[in-house]
PDB file of C-alpha atoms in Angstrom:
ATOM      1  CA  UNK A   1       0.000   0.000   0.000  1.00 84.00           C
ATOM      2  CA  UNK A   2       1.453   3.228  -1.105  1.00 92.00           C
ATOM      3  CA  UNK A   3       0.378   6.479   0.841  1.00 95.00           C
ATOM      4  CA  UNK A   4      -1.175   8.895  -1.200  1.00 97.00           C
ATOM      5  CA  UNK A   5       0.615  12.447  -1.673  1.00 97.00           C
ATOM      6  CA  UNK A   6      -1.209  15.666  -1.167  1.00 97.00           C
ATOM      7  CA  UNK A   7      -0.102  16.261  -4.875  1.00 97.00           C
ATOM      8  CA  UNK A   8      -1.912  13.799  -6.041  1.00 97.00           C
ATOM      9  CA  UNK A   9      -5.451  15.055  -4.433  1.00 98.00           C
ATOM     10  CA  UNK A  10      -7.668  16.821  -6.978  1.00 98.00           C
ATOM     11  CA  UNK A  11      -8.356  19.920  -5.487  1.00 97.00           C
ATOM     12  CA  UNK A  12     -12.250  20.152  -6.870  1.00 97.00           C
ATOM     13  CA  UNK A  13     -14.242  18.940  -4.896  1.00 97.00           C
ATOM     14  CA  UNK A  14     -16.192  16.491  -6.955  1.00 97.00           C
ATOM     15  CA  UNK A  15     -13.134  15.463  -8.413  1.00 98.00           C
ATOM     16  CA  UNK A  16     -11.741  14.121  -5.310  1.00 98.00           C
ATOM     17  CA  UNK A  17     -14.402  12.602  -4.263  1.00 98.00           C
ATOM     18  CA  UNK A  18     -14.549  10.529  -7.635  1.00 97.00           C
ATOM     19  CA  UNK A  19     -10.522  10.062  -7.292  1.00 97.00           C
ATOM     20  CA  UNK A  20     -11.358   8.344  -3.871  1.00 98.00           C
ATOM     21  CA  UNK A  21     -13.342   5.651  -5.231  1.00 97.00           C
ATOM     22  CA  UNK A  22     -11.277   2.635  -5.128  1.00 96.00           C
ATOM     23  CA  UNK A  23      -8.459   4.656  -2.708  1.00 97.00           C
ATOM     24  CA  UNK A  24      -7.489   2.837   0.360  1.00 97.00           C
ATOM     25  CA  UNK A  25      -8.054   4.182   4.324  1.00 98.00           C
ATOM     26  CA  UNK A  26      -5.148   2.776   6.688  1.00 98.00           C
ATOM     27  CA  UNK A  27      -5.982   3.330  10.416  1.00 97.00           C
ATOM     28  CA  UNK A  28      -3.432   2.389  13.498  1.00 96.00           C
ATOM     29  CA  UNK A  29      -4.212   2.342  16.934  1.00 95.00           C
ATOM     30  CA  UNK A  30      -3.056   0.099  20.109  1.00 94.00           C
ATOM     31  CA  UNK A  31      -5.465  -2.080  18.841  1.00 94.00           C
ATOM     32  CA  UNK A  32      -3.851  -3.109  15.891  1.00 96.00           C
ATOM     33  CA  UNK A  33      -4.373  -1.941  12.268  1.00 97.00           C
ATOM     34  CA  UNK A  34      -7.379  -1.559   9.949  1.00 98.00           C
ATOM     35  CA  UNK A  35      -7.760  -0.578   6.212  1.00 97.00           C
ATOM     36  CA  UNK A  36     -10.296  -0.987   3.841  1.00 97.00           C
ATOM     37  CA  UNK A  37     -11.152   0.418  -0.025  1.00 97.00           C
ATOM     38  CA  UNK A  38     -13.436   3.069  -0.097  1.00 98.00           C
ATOM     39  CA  UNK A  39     -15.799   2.225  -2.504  1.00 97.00           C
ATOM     40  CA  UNK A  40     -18.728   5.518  -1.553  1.00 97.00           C
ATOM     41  CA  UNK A  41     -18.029   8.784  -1.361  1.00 98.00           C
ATOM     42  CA  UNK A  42     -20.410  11.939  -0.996  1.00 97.00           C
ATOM     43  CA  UNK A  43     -18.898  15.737  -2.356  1.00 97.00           C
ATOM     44  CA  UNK A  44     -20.190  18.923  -0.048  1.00 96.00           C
ATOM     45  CA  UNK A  45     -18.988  21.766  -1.675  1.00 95.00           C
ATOM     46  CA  UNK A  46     -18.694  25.376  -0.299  1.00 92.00           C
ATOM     47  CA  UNK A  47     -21.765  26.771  -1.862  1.00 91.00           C
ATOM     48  CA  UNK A  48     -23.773  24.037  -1.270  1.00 89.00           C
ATOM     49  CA  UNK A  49     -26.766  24.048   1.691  1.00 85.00           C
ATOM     50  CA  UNK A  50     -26.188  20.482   2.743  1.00 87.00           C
ATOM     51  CA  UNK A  51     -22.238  21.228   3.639  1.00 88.00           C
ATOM     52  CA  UNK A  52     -21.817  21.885   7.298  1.00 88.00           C
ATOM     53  CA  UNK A  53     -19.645  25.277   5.759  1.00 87.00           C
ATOM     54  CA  UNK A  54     -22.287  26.827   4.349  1.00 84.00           C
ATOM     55  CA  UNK A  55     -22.627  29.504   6.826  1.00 87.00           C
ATOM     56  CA  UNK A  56     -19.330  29.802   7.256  1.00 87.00           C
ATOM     57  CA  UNK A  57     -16.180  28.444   9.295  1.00 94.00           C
ATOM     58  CA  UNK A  58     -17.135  27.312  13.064  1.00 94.00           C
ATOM     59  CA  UNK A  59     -15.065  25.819  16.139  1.00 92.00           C
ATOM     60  CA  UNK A  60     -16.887  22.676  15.157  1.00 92.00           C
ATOM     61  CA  UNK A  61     -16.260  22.519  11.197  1.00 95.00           C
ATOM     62  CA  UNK A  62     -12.909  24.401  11.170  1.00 97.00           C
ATOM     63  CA  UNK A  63     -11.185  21.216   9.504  1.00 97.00           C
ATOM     64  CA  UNK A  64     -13.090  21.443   6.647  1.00 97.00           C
ATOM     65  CA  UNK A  65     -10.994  24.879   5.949  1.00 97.00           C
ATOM     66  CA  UNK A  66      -7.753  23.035   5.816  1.00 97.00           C
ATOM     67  CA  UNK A  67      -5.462  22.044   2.898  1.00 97.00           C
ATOM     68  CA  UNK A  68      -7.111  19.215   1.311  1.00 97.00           C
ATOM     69  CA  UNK A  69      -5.796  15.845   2.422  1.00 98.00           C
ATOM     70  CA  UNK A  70      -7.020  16.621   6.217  1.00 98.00           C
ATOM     71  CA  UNK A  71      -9.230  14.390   7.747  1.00 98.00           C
ATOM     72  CA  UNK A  72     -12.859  16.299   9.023  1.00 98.00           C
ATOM     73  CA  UNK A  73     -14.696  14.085  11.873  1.00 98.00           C
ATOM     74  CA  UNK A  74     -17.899  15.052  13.365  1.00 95.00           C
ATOM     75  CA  UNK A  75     -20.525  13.811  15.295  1.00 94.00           C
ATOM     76  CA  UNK A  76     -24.329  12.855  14.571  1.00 87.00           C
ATOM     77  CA  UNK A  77     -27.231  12.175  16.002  1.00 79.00           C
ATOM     78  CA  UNK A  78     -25.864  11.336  19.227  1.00 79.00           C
ATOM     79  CA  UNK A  79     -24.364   8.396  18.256  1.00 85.00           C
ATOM     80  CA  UNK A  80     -22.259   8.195  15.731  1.00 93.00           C
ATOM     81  CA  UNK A  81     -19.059   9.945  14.057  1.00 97.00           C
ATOM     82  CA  UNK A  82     -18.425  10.385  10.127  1.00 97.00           C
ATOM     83  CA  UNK A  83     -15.028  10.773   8.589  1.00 98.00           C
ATOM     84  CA  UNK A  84     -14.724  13.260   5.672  1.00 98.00           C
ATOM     85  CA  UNK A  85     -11.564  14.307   3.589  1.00 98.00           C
ATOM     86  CA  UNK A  86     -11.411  18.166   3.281  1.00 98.00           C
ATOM     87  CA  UNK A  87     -11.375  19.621  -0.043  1.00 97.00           C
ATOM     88  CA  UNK A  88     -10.634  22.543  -2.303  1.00 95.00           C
ATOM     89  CA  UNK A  89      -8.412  25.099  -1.398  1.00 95.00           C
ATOM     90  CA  UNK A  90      -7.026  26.329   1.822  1.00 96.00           C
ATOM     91  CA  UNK A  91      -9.916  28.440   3.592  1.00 95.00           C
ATOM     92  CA  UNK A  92     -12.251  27.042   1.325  1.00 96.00           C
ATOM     93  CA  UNK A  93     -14.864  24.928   3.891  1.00 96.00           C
ATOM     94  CA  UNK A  94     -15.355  21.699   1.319  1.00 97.00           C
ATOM     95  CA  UNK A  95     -15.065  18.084   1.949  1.00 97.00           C
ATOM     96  CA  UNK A  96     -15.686  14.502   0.851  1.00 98.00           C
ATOM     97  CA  UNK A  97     -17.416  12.397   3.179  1.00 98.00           C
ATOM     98  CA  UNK A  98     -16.440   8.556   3.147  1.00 98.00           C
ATOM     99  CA  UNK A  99     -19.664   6.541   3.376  1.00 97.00           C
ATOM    100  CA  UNK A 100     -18.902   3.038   2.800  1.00 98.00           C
ATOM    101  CA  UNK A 101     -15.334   0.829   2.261  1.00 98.00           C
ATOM    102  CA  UNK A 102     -14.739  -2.636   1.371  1.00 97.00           C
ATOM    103  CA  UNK A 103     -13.099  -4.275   4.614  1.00 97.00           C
ATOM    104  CA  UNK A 104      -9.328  -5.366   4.093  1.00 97.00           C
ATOM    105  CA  UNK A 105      -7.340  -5.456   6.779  1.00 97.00           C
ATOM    106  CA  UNK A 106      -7.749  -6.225  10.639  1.00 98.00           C
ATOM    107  CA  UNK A 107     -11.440  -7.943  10.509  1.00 97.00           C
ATOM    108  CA  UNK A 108     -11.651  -9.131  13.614  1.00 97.00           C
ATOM    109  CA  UNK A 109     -10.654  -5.767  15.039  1.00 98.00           C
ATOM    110  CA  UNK A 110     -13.245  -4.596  13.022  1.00 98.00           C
ATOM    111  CA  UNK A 111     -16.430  -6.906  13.905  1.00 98.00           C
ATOM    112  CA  UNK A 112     -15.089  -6.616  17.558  1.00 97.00           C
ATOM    113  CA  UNK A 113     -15.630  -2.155  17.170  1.00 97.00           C
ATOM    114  CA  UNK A 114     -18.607  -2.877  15.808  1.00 96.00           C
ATOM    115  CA  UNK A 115     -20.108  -5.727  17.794  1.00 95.00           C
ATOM    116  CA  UNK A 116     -20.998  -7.927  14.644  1.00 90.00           C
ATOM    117  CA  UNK A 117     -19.019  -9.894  11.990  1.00 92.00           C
ATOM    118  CA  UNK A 118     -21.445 -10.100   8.882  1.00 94.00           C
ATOM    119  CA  UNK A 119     -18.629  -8.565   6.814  1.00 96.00           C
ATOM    120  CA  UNK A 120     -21.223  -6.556   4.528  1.00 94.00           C
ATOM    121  CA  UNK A 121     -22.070  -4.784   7.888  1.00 94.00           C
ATOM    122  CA  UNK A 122     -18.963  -3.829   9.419  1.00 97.00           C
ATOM    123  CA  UNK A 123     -17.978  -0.736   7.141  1.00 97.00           C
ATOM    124  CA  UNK A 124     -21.075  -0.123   4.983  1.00 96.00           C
ATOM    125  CA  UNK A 125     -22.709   3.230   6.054  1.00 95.00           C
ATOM    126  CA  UNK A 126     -20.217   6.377   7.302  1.00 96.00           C
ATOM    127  CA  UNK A 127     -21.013   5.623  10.777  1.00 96.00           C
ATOM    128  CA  UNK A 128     -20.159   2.174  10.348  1.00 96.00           C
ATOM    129  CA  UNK A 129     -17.369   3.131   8.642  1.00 97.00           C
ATOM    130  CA  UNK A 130     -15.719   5.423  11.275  1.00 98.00           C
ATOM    131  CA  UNK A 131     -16.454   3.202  14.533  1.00 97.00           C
ATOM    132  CA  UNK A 132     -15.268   0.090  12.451  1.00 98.00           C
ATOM    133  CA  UNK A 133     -11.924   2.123  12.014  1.00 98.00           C
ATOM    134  CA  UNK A 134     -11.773   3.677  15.714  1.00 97.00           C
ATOM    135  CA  UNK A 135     -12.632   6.611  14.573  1.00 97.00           C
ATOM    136  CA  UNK A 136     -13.974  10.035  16.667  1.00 96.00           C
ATOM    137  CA  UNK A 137     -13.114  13.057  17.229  1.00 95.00           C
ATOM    138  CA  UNK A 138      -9.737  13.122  18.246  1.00 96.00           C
ATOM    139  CA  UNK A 139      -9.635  12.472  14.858  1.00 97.00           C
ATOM    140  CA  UNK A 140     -10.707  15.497  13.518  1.00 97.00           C
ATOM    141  CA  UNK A 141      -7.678  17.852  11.650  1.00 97.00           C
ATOM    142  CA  UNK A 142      -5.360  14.521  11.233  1.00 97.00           C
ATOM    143  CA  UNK A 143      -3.223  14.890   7.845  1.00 98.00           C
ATOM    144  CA  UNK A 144      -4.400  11.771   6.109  1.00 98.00           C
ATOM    145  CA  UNK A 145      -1.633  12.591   4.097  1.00 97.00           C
ATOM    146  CA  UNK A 146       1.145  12.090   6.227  1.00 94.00           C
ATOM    147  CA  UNK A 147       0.333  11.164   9.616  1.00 84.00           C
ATOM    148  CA  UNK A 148       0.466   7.606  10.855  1.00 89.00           C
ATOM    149  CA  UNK A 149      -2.708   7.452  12.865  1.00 94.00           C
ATOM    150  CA  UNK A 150      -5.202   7.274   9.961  1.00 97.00           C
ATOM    151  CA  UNK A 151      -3.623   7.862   6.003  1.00 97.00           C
ATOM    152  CA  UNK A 152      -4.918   7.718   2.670  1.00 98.00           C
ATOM    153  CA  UNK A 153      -2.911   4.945   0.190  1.00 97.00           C
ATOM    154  CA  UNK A 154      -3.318   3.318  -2.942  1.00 94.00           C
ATOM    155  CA  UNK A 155      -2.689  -0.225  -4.524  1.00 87.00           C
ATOM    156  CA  UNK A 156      -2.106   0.072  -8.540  1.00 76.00           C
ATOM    157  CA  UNK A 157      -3.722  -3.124  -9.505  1.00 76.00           C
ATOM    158  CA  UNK A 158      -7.949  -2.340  -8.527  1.00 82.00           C
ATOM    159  CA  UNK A 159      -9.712  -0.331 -11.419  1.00 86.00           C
ATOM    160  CA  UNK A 160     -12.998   0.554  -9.959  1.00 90.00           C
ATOM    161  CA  UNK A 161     -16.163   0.948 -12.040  1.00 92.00           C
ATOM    162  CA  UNK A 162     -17.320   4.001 -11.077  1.00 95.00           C
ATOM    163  CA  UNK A 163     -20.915   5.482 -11.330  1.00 95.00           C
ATOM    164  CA  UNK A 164     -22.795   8.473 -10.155  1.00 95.00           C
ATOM    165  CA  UNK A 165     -25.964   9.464  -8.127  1.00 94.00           C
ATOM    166  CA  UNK A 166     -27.899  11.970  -5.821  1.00 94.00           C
ATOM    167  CA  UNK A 167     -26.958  12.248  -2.300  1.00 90.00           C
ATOM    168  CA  UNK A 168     -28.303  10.059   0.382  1.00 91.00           C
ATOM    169  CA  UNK A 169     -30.362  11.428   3.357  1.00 83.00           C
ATOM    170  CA  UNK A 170     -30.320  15.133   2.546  1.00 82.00           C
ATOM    171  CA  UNK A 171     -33.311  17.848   2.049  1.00 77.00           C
ATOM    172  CA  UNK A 172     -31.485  20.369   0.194  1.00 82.00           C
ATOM    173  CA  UNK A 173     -29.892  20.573  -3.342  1.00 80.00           C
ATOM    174  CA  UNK A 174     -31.247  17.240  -3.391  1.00 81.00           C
ATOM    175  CA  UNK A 175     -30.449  16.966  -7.350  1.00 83.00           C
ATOM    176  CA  UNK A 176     -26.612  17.377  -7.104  1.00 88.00           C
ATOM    177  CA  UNK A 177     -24.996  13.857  -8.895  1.00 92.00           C
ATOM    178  CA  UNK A 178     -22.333  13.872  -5.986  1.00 92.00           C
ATOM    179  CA  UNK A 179     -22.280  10.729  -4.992  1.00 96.00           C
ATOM    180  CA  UNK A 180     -20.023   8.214  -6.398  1.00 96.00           C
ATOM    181  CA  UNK A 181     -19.249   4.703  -6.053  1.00 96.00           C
ATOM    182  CA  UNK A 182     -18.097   1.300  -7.289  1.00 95.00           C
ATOM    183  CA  UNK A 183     -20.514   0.010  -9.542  1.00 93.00           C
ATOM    184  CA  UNK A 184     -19.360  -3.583  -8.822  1.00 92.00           C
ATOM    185  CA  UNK A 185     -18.977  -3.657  -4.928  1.00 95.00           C
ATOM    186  CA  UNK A 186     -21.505  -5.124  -2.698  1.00 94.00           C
ATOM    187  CA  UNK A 187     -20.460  -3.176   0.125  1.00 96.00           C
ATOM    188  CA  UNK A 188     -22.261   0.049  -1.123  1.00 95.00           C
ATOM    189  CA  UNK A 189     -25.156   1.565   1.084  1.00 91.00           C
ATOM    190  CA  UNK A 190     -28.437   3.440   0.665  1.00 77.00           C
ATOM    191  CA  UNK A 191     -31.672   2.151  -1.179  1.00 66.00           C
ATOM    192  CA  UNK A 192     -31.662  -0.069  -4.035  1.00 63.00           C
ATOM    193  CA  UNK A 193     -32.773   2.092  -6.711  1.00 58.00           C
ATOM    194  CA  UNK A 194     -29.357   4.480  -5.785  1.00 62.00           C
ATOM    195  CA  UNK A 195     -27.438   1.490  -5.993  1.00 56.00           C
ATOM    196  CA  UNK A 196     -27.388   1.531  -9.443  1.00 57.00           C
ATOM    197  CA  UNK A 197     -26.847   5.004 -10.315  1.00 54.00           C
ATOM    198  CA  UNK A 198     -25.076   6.586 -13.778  1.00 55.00           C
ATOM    199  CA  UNK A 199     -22.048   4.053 -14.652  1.00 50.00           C
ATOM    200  CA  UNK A 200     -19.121   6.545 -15.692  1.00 53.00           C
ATOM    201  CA  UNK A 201     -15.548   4.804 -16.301  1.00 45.00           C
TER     202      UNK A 201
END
């Protein structure tokens, strides 16, 4: 697995989150390691009402503002964290959230986070994803691209399929096609009928 340079990192927004597809996440802890291939990925932009930066840069989203690369954690309803990779330019608030991976590396770690081992369940879903990983806020601002705690990294030999949809769970800009993901992985989530999406290679 080779870490991913910053370099390398679209800096659109929607670009990155398509370049992600099929990217790998690497987490360490005193647990022992995790990784798995992303394989969903959802693009808030800056001018967009569903991104958390919308109204501007807060304590609570300040990550997103960050060269891109940076790793944005937060917190939802009360239960469960999501891991985003911040976008765009410096000062710009965009990210990418990760929504679903294909589990790799440290399974049992994994089913043992997330108190199940149906492998389809452990990483499928953002908050899945980020307590499968040991994920939370202390998290939030890592570099994915060079520290050692979580990191972005690559193999050369998977060529993902990738296709295109509408967001999942949102109320505004509800039309946006910013959701991408692998075409051929059963590890996707969401409803059937987004499953499918627009196949773009």
């Amino acid at each position: 697995m080779r870490r991913i340079r910053r370099s390398e990192l679209p800096v659109d927004t929607v670009e990155l989150a398509r370049f992600l597809i099929g990217k790998l996440i690497v987490s360490h802890s005193p647990e022992g390691r995790c990784a798995g291939r992303i394989v969903e990925t959802e693009a808030y932009l800056a001018d967009d009402p569903s991104s958390h930066s919308y109204r501007g840069r807060t304590a609570r989203n300040a990550s997103m503002f960050l060269r891109r690369g940076h790793a944005y954690v937060y917190f939802i309803y009360g239960s469960s964290h999501c891991l985003n990779v911040a976008a765009d330019r410096p000062g710009v608030g965009a990210a990418v959230l990760l929504r679903a991976l294909e589990p790799l590396l440290g399974l049992e770690l994994m089913a043992a986070r997330r108190g199940r081992t149906e492998l389809r369940e452990l990483t499928r879903g953002p908050g899945r994803l980020a307590q499968a990983l040991g994920v939370d806020r202390n998290d939030d601002g890592v570099d994915l691209c060079s520290g050692t705690r979580l990191r972005l990294a690559e193999d050369d030999a998977f060529a993902p399929v990738i296709a295109e949809s509408v967001r999942i769970g949102i109320s505004k800009e509800r039309e946006r096609l910013h959701r991408f993901f692998d075409a051929n992985s059963p590890f996707i989530s969401g409803p059937g009928h987004l499953r499918r999406g627009i196949a773009r290679r």
